[in-house]
Amino acid sequence: MDWVFIKDVKHYDEKEVTLKGWVYNKRSSGKIWFLIMRDGTGIIQGVVLKNEVSEEVFNKKDELTQESSIVVRGLIHADKRSPGGYEIVVKDIEIVQIADEYPIALKEHGVEFLMDNRHLWLRSRKQWAILRIRHTVYHAISDYLNMNGFYRFDSPLLTPNACEGTTTLFKVPYFDLGNAYLSQSGQLYLEAGIMSLGRVYDFGPVFRAEKSKTRKHLTEFWMMDAEAAFIEHDDNLKIQEELIRFVINAVLEKNLSDLEVLERDVEQLKKADAPFKRMTHKETVEFLRSKGSEITEKDDLGAKDEVLLTEDSDVPIFVEKWPKEVKAFYMKRDKDNPDLVLGADLIAPEGFGEIIGGSQREDDHDLLYKRMVDENMPLEDYQWFLDLRKYGSVPHSGFGVGLERLVQWMSGTKHIREVIPFARTIYRLKP
Ligand code: 4AD
Ligand code: MG
């Protein structure tokens, strides 16, 4: 007999199969009882009929507890009434292990309790749905890049210096060489990579000692940095828009049932698959002030500003051309106004905030050097980065997508801690 995954039972109508998984729930009514089981790929209802199985198998209903691990044999049977359209008429149940009393019953719990039991909470239906969406988003991003000439280029996580400013660095003692720092973004290394491969990306964990207590900040999160030679500001935005729309379509294609479990408004996602808006930082400030924000022309957007900006927009908005004081040292100056840089942040609709930060990079050695001196940066640590502007420098651009921010938006999840298997925040290092 074949072991099959629940997601594939539709190919086995009226055939006998073996399913392996866990007890999700059970219900009983006299001569028949129902075993709801899950196996990681799906959930199915098993029907156990007194007349069809041995007494021993029928009586297992008293023994089985929530989350007990089981191997079930039976006949797959199409049934419109059952969720998923198929059920299994049980012939035999083999118990692998009887679970202790499960701390997460099928009812509401406080979030701290759930986070303390994250290793178990992961099995709950909503968490399972979110993890499946995360899987889709991760692969859609990689697929888009692989199809568009980007090579995967793995940047180091232990680094001697900062990419995104020194205030959020995690320090690690490093043998006789002093301190290393956990990477905040692989971007600087990718800028070396493009001079070899043309277009590159990395995709992995990055670290920020963020003291933020918001629902959008983690101290360890996943970032995809992409970088491309001979790509300037406008084309940089085009690539980002295409990538994000590709991801939206992948989620709509692969995760409709998960979006349903999460009660995600799918129409809202469909509407976002349309041309994105573009506003300069200056226009954004004017718009926000007209809506009551106190932001000034020299300010970064606050969390509330991000919500105000997109609350009436169905599509994400690029905020471009920022005052140079607000942005990182590597961004290229706008030739029309040297006080501005060619950076753009992509702000998601529905209050999900910034999902991408990117820019055209300063490719002129002397301008970059001057900016680094002005910012008192330790030049000896960045000599290699300046070198890239000496040996065949080219205009180039790139951007970084926060995986969890994007999954939060796709899945409609309020708090970022639920979209990564084991969240790390200033308050939490366990489990
Ligand atoms: O805007 P950021 O800081 O940009 C960079 O690091 C660039 N070096 C990327 C590049 O150009 N290659 O970070 C990029 C994205 C943000 O837009 C946001 O989505 C996410 O990373 N992000 C966070 N996600 C979760 N928790 C945090 N603490 C985050 N900080 C940034
Ligand atoms: Mg940013």
Coordinates of C-alpha atoms and ligand atoms in Angstrom, one line a residue:
M1 CA 0.0 0.0 0.0
D2 CA 1.2 3.5 -0.9
W3 CA 2.1 6.2 1.6
V4 CA 0.7 9.4 0.2
F5 CA 0.5 13.0 1.3
I6 CA -2.8 14.5 2.1
K7 CA -2.3 17.1 -0.6
D8 CA -2.2 14.3 -3.2
V9 CA -5.3 12.2 -2.1
K10 CA -7.3 13.6 -5.0
H11 CA -5.3 11.3 -7.3
Y12 CA -6.3 8.2 -5.2
D13 CA -10.1 8.3 -5.3
E14 CA -11.5 4.9 -4.3
K15 CA -8.0 3.6 -3.7
E16 CA -6.4 2.3 -0.5
V17 CA -3.6 4.4 0.9
T18 CA -1.5 5.0 3.9
L19 CA -1.4 8.4 5.6
K20 CA 1.2 9.4 8.2
G21 CA 0.6 12.3 10.6
W22 CA -0.9 13.7 13.7
V23 CA -4.3 13.8 15.3
Y24 CA -5.8 17.3 14.9
N25 CA -9.2 16.6 16.4
K26 CA -11.8 13.9 16.9
R27 CA -15.5 13.8 17.1
S28 CA -17.7 10.8 18.0
S29 CA -21.3 9.9 17.6
G30 CA -22.1 6.3 18.5
K31 CA -21.4 3.8 15.8
I32 CA -19.2 6.2 13.9
W33 CA -16.4 8.6 14.8
F34 CA -14.4 11.1 12.9
L35 CA -10.6 11.5 13.1
I36 CA -9.3 14.8 11.8
M37 CA -5.6 14.3 10.9
R38 CA -2.9 16.5 9.5
D39 CA 0.4 15.6 7.9
G40 CA 2.1 18.9 7.1
T41 CA 0.7 19.0 3.5
G42 CA -3.0 19.1 4.4
I43 CA -5.8 18.1 6.7
I44 CA -8.3 15.3 6.1
Q45 CA -11.3 13.8 7.9
G46 CA -11.1 10.1 8.6
V47 CA -14.4 8.2 9.1
V48 CA -14.3 5.2 11.4
L49 CA -17.3 2.9 11.2
K50 CA -18.0 0.4 13.9
N51 CA -19.1 -2.2 11.3
E52 CA -16.1 -1.8 9.1
V53 CA -13.1 -2.1 11.5
S54 CA -12.1 -4.4 14.3
E55 CA -13.2 -3.5 17.8
E56 CA -9.6 -2.8 18.7
V57 CA -9.3 -0.1 16.0
F58 CA -12.7 1.3 16.8
N59 CA -11.8 1.7 20.5
K60 CA -8.6 3.7 19.7
K61 CA -10.8 6.8 19.8
D62 CA -10.6 6.7 23.6
E63 CA -6.9 6.4 23.5
L64 CA -6.0 9.0 20.9
T65 CA -5.2 12.4 22.2
Q66 CA -4.7 15.7 20.3
E67 CA -1.3 15.6 18.5
S68 CA -0.8 11.9 18.9
S69 CA 1.3 10.6 16.0
I70 CA -0.4 7.9 13.8
V71 CA -0.3 5.9 10.6
V72 CA -3.7 5.4 9.1
R73 CA -4.7 3.0 6.4
G74 CA -8.0 3.3 4.5
L75 CA -9.9 4.1 1.3
I76 CA -10.0 7.6 -0.2
H77 CA -13.5 8.7 -1.0
A78 CA -14.7 11.9 -2.7
D79 CA -17.2 13.7 -0.5
K80 CA -18.3 17.2 -1.3
R81 CA -19.2 17.9 2.3
S82 CA -15.8 17.3 3.7
P83 CA -13.2 20.1 3.7
G84 CA -10.8 19.5 0.8
G85 CA -13.4 17.4 -1.0
Y86 CA -12.1 14.0 0.1
E87 CA -12.2 11.8 3.2
I88 CA -10.6 8.6 4.2
V89 CA -12.7 5.6 5.3
V90 CA -10.4 4.2 7.9
K91 CA -9.4 0.5 7.9
D92 CA -6.6 0.6 10.4
I93 CA -4.9 3.0 12.8
E94 CA -1.4 2.3 14.0
I95 CA -0.4 4.5 17.0
V96 CA 3.2 5.8 16.8
Q97 CA 3.0 7.8 20.0
I98 CA 0.2 8.9 22.3
A99 CA 0.8 12.6 23.0
D100 CA 0.8 14.0 26.5
E101 CA -2.0 16.5 27.3
Y102 CA -1.3 19.1 24.6
P103 CA -0.8 22.6 26.1
I104 CA -2.3 24.4 23.1
A105 CA -5.9 23.3 23.0
L106 CA -8.1 24.3 20.0
K107 CA -9.1 27.5 21.7
E108 CA -7.8 31.0 22.3
H109 CA -4.6 31.6 24.2
G110 CA -2.6 34.7 25.2
V111 CA 0.2 35.6 22.7
E112 CA 3.0 35.4 25.3
F113 CA 1.9 31.9 26.2
L114 CA 1.9 31.0 22.5
M115 CA 5.3 32.5 21.9
D116 CA 6.7 30.6 24.9
N117 CA 5.3 27.5 23.2
R118 CA 6.3 28.5 19.7
H119 CA 7.8 25.1 19.1
L120 CA 4.2 23.7 19.4
W121 CA 2.3 26.7 18.2
L122 CA 3.9 26.2 14.8
R123 CA 1.5 23.3 14.3
S124 CA -1.7 25.4 14.6
R125 CA -3.6 26.0 11.4
K126 CA -3.0 29.7 11.0
Q127 CA 0.7 29.4 11.8
W128 CA 0.9 26.5 9.3
A129 CA -0.8 28.6 6.6
I130 CA 1.6 31.5 7.2
L131 CA 4.7 29.2 7.0
R132 CA 3.4 27.9 3.7
I133 CA 3.0 31.5 2.3
R134 CA 6.5 32.3 3.5
H135 CA 7.7 29.3 1.5
T136 CA 6.0 30.6 -1.6
V137 CA 7.3 34.1 -1.2
Y138 CA 10.9 32.8 -0.6
H139 CA 10.8 30.7 -3.8
A140 CA 9.0 33.3 -5.9
I141 CA 11.7 35.9 -5.1
S142 CA 14.5 33.4 -6.0
D143 CA 12.6 32.3 -9.2
Y144 CA 12.2 35.8 -10.4
L145 CA 15.9 36.6 -9.9
N146 CA 17.1 33.4 -11.4
M147 CA 14.9 34.0 -14.5
N148 CA 16.2 37.5 -14.9
G149 CA 20.0 36.9 -15.0
F150 CA 20.8 37.3 -11.3
Y151 CA 23.4 34.9 -9.8
R152 CA 23.2 33.9 -6.2
F153 CA 26.2 35.3 -4.4
D154 CA 26.5 34.5 -0.7
S155 CA 27.8 37.4 1.3
P156 CA 29.4 36.9 4.7
L157 CA 27.5 37.3 7.9
L158 CA 30.6 38.0 10.1
T159 CA 31.9 41.4 9.0
P160 CA 34.4 44.0 10.2
N161 CA 32.1 47.0 9.6
A162 CA 28.6 48.4 9.3
C163 CA 26.5 48.5 6.1
E164 CA 23.5 50.4 7.6
G165 CA 25.0 52.7 10.3
T166 CA 26.7 51.8 13.5
T167 CA 23.8 52.1 16.0
T168 CA 22.2 48.7 15.4
L169 CA 25.3 46.4 15.3
F170 CA 25.7 43.1 17.1
K171 CA 29.2 42.7 18.3
V172 CA 30.9 39.3 18.5
P173 CA 34.4 38.7 19.9
Y174 CA 36.6 37.4 17.1
F175 CA 39.9 35.7 18.2
D176 CA 42.9 38.0 18.0
L177 CA 41.3 40.3 15.5
G178 CA 39.2 42.2 17.9
N179 CA 35.5 42.4 17.2
A180 CA 33.4 41.2 14.3
Y181 CA 29.9 42.4 13.7
L182 CA 26.9 40.5 12.5
S183 CA 25.8 41.6 9.0
Q184 CA 23.0 44.1 8.6
S185 CA 22.8 43.6 4.8
G186 CA 25.1 42.0 2.3
Q187 CA 24.9 44.9 -0.1
L188 CA 28.4 46.2 0.1
Y189 CA 29.7 42.7 -0.8
L190 CA 27.2 42.4 -3.6
E191 CA 28.7 45.6 -5.1
A192 CA 32.0 43.6 -5.4
G193 CA 30.0 40.6 -6.8
I194 CA 28.4 42.5 -9.7
M195 CA 31.9 43.5 -11.0
S196 CA 32.4 39.7 -11.5
L197 CA 28.9 38.4 -12.4
G198 CA 27.0 41.5 -13.6
R199 CA 23.8 40.8 -11.5
V200 CA 23.8 39.1 -8.1
Y201 CA 21.7 38.5 -5.1
D202 CA 22.0 37.1 -1.6
F203 CA 19.2 35.7 0.6
G204 CA 19.7 35.0 4.2
P205 CA 19.5 36.2 7.8
V206 CA 20.7 39.6 8.7
F207 CA 20.9 41.2 12.2
R208 CA 20.0 44.5 13.7
A209 CA 20.3 45.4 17.3
E210 CA 17.0 47.3 17.0
K211 CA 15.6 48.6 20.2
S212 CA 12.3 49.1 18.4
K213 CA 9.2 47.6 20.1
T214 CA 7.0 47.8 17.0
R215 CA 5.1 45.0 15.3
K216 CA 7.4 45.3 12.3
H217 CA 10.9 44.9 13.8
L218 CA 12.9 41.8 14.5
T219 CA 16.6 41.6 15.5
E220 CA 17.2 38.7 13.2
F221 CA 15.3 38.7 9.9
W222 CA 15.7 37.5 6.4
M223 CA 16.8 39.9 3.6
M224 CA 17.2 39.4 -0.1
D225 CA 19.7 41.9 -1.4
A226 CA 19.9 42.3 -5.2
E227 CA 22.5 44.3 -7.1
A228 CA 22.9 45.0 -10.8
A229 CA 25.7 46.6 -12.9
F230 CA 24.6 49.2 -15.5
I231 CA 21.2 49.7 -13.9
E232 CA 20.2 53.2 -12.9
H233 CA 17.6 54.5 -10.6
D234 CA 14.5 54.2 -12.9
D235 CA 15.3 50.7 -14.0
N236 CA 16.0 49.7 -10.4
L237 CA 12.4 50.6 -9.5
K238 CA 11.1 48.7 -12.5
I239 CA 12.9 45.5 -11.4
Q240 CA 11.5 45.9 -7.9
E241 CA 7.9 46.4 -9.1
E242 CA 8.1 43.4 -11.4
L243 CA 9.5 41.3 -8.6
I244 CA 6.8 42.2 -6.1
R245 CA 4.1 41.7 -8.6
F246 CA 5.5 38.3 -9.5
V247 CA 5.4 37.4 -5.8
I248 CA 1.8 38.6 -5.4
N249 CA 0.8 36.3 -8.4
A250 CA 2.7 33.4 -7.0
V251 CA 0.9 33.7 -3.6
L252 CA -2.5 34.1 -5.3
E253 CA -1.8 31.0 -7.4
K254 CA -0.4 28.7 -4.7
N255 CA -1.9 29.8 -1.4
L256 CA -5.5 30.6 -1.9
S257 CA -6.6 28.0 0.8
D258 CA -4.0 29.4 3.2
L259 CA -5.2 33.0 2.6
E260 CA -8.7 31.7 3.4
V261 CA -7.6 30.1 6.7
L262 CA -6.0 33.5 7.5
E263 CA -9.2 35.4 6.5
R264 CA -6.9 37.5 4.3
D265 CA -8.8 39.9 2.0
V266 CA -7.7 38.4 -1.4
E267 CA -9.3 41.2 -3.4
Q268 CA -6.9 43.7 -1.7
L269 CA -3.9 41.6 -2.9
K270 CA -5.3 41.4 -6.4
K271 CA -5.7 45.1 -6.5
A272 CA -2.0 45.6 -5.6
D273 CA -1.0 43.8 -8.8
A274 CA -1.2 47.1 -10.8
P275 CA 1.3 49.8 -11.6
F276 CA 2.9 51.1 -8.4
K277 CA 2.9 54.8 -7.5
R278 CA 6.0 57.0 -7.3
M279 CA 6.3 60.1 -5.2
T280 CA 9.4 62.1 -4.3
H281 CA 10.2 62.5 -0.6
K282 CA 9.3 66.2 -1.0
E283 CA 5.9 65.4 -2.4
T284 CA 5.4 62.7 0.3
V285 CA 6.1 65.2 3.0
E286 CA 3.7 67.7 1.6
F287 CA 1.0 65.0 1.3
L288 CA 1.6 63.8 4.8
R289 CA 1.5 67.3 6.3
S290 CA -1.8 67.9 4.5
K291 CA -3.1 64.8 6.4
G292 CA -1.9 66.1 9.8
S293 CA 1.6 64.7 10.1
E294 CA 4.4 66.9 11.6
I295 CA 7.1 65.4 9.4
T296 CA 9.5 68.0 7.8
E297 CA 11.6 67.9 4.7
K298 CA 14.6 66.6 6.6
D299 CA 12.8 63.7 8.2
D300 CA 12.6 60.0 7.7
L301 CA 9.1 58.6 7.6
G302 CA 7.7 57.5 11.0
A303 CA 5.6 54.4 11.4
K304 CA 2.4 56.5 11.4
D305 CA 3.5 58.3 8.3
E306 CA 3.8 55.0 6.4
V307 CA 0.3 54.1 7.4
L308 CA -1.1 57.6 6.4
L309 CA 0.7 57.5 3.1
T310 CA -0.8 54.3 1.8
E311 CA -4.1 54.0 3.7
D312 CA -6.0 55.2 0.6
S313 CA -3.8 53.5 -1.9
D314 CA -4.4 50.0 -3.3
V315 CA -0.9 49.7 -4.7
P316 CA 2.5 50.1 -3.0
I317 CA 4.2 53.5 -3.2
F318 CA 7.8 54.2 -4.0
V319 CA 9.1 57.2 -2.0
E320 CA 12.2 58.4 -3.9
K321 CA 14.8 61.2 -3.9
W322 CA 15.5 61.5 -0.2
P323 CA 17.5 64.2 1.6
K324 CA 21.0 62.8 1.9
E325 CA 21.1 63.2 5.7
V326 CA 18.4 60.6 6.2
K327 CA 20.0 57.9 4.0
A328 CA 23.1 55.8 4.0
F329 CA 26.5 57.0 2.7
Y330 CA 26.6 54.8 -0.4
M331 CA 23.6 56.4 -2.2
K332 CA 24.3 58.3 -5.4
R333 CA 23.5 62.0 -5.4
D334 CA 20.7 63.3 -7.7
K335 CA 22.5 65.2 -10.5
D336 CA 19.7 67.8 -10.5
N337 CA 20.0 68.5 -6.7
P338 CA 23.1 67.4 -4.8
D339 CA 21.2 67.6 -1.5
L340 CA 19.1 64.6 -2.6
V341 CA 20.1 61.0 -3.1
L342 CA 18.6 58.5 -5.6
G343 CA 17.2 56.2 -3.0
A344 CA 13.7 54.8 -2.9
D345 CA 11.7 52.9 -0.2
L346 CA 8.8 50.9 -1.3
I347 CA 5.9 51.3 1.2
A348 CA 3.2 48.5 1.1
P349 CA -0.5 49.3 1.3
E350 CA -2.9 48.4 4.2
G351 CA -0.4 49.8 6.8
F352 CA 2.2 47.1 6.3
G353 CA 5.0 49.7 5.9
E354 CA 8.3 49.6 4.2
I355 CA 9.1 46.4 2.4
I356 CA 12.1 47.4 0.3
G357 CA 15.0 49.9 0.7
G358 CA 17.2 50.5 -2.3
S359 CA 19.1 53.0 -4.3
Q360 CA 21.5 53.8 -7.1
R361 CA 25.0 53.7 -5.6
E362 CA 27.6 56.4 -5.7
D363 CA 30.1 55.1 -8.4
D364 CA 32.4 58.1 -8.4
H365 CA 35.5 57.4 -6.2
D366 CA 36.1 61.0 -5.1
L367 CA 32.5 61.8 -4.2
L368 CA 32.1 58.6 -2.3
Y369 CA 35.4 59.2 -0.5
K370 CA 34.4 62.7 0.5
R371 CA 31.0 61.5 1.8
M372 CA 32.8 58.9 3.9
V373 CA 35.2 61.4 5.3
D374 CA 32.3 63.8 6.1
E375 CA 30.6 60.9 8.0
N376 CA 33.8 60.1 9.9
M377 CA 33.9 56.5 8.7
P378 CA 36.9 54.3 9.4
L379 CA 38.4 54.5 5.8
E380 CA 40.9 51.6 6.3
D381 CA 38.0 49.2 6.8
Y382 CA 36.3 50.3 3.6
Q383 CA 39.3 50.6 1.4
W384 CA 38.1 47.5 -0.6
F385 CA 34.7 49.2 -1.2
L386 CA 36.4 52.3 -2.5
D387 CA 38.6 50.1 -4.7
L388 CA 35.5 49.1 -6.6
R389 CA 35.3 52.7 -7.8
K390 CA 38.9 52.6 -9.1
Y391 CA 38.9 49.5 -11.3
G392 CA 36.2 49.8 -14.0
S393 CA 33.5 51.6 -12.0
V394 CA 30.0 51.5 -13.5
P395 CA 26.7 53.0 -12.7
H396 CA 24.9 50.4 -10.5
S397 CA 21.9 50.0 -8.3
G398 CA 20.3 47.5 -5.9
F399 CA 17.7 47.0 -3.2
G400 CA 16.9 44.8 -0.2
V401 CA 13.6 43.1 0.4
G402 CA 12.6 42.3 4.0
L403 CA 11.2 38.8 3.7
E404 CA 9.1 39.0 6.8
R405 CA 7.7 42.4 5.9
L406 CA 6.6 41.0 2.6
V407 CA 5.1 37.8 4.1
Q408 CA 3.3 40.0 6.7
W409 CA 1.7 41.9 3.9
M410 CA 0.9 38.9 1.7
S411 CA -0.6 36.9 4.7
G412 CA -2.2 39.9 6.3
T413 CA -0.5 39.2 9.6
K414 CA -0.5 42.0 12.1
H415 CA 2.6 41.2 14.1
I416 CA 5.9 40.2 12.5
R417 CA 6.7 37.6 15.2
E418 CA 4.3 35.2 13.5
V419 CA 5.8 35.2 10.1
I420 CA 9.2 33.7 11.0
P421 CA 9.5 30.2 12.6
F422 CA 11.4 31.5 15.7
A423 CA 11.2 35.2 16.2
R424 CA 14.1 37.1 17.8
T425 CA 13.2 40.5 19.3
I426 CA 14.7 42.6 22.1
Y427 CA 12.4 40.7 24.5
R428 CA 12.8 37.2 23.2
L429 CA 15.6 34.7 22.5
K430 CA 13.6 31.6 23.4
P431 CA 12.7 28.9 22.4
Ligands
4AD1 O1 16.0 49.6 4.2 P1 17.1 48.7 4.7 O2 17.8 49.0 5.9 O3 18.1 48.6 3.4 C1 19.3 48.0 3.4 O4 19.8 47.3 4.3 C2 20.0 48.0 2.1 N1 21.5 47.8 2.3 C3 19.4 47.0 1.2 C4 20.1 47.1 -0.2 O5 20.0 48.1 -0.8 N2 20.6 46.0 -0.6 O6 16.5 47.2 4.8 C5 15.9 46.6 3.7 C6 14.5 46.0 4.2 C7 13.5 47.1 4.7 O7 12.9 47.7 3.6 C8 12.6 46.2 5.5 O8 11.7 45.5 4.7 C9 13.5 45.2 6.1 O9 14.7 45.1 5.3 N3 13.9 45.5 7.5 C10 13.5 44.8 8.6 N4 12.6 43.7 8.7 C11 12.4 43.3 9.9 N5 13.0 43.8 11.0 C12 13.8 44.8 11.0 N6 14.4 45.3 12.1 C13 14.1 45.4 9.7 N7 14.9 46.4 9.2 C14 14.8 46.4 7.9
MG2 MG 15.0 51.3 4.9

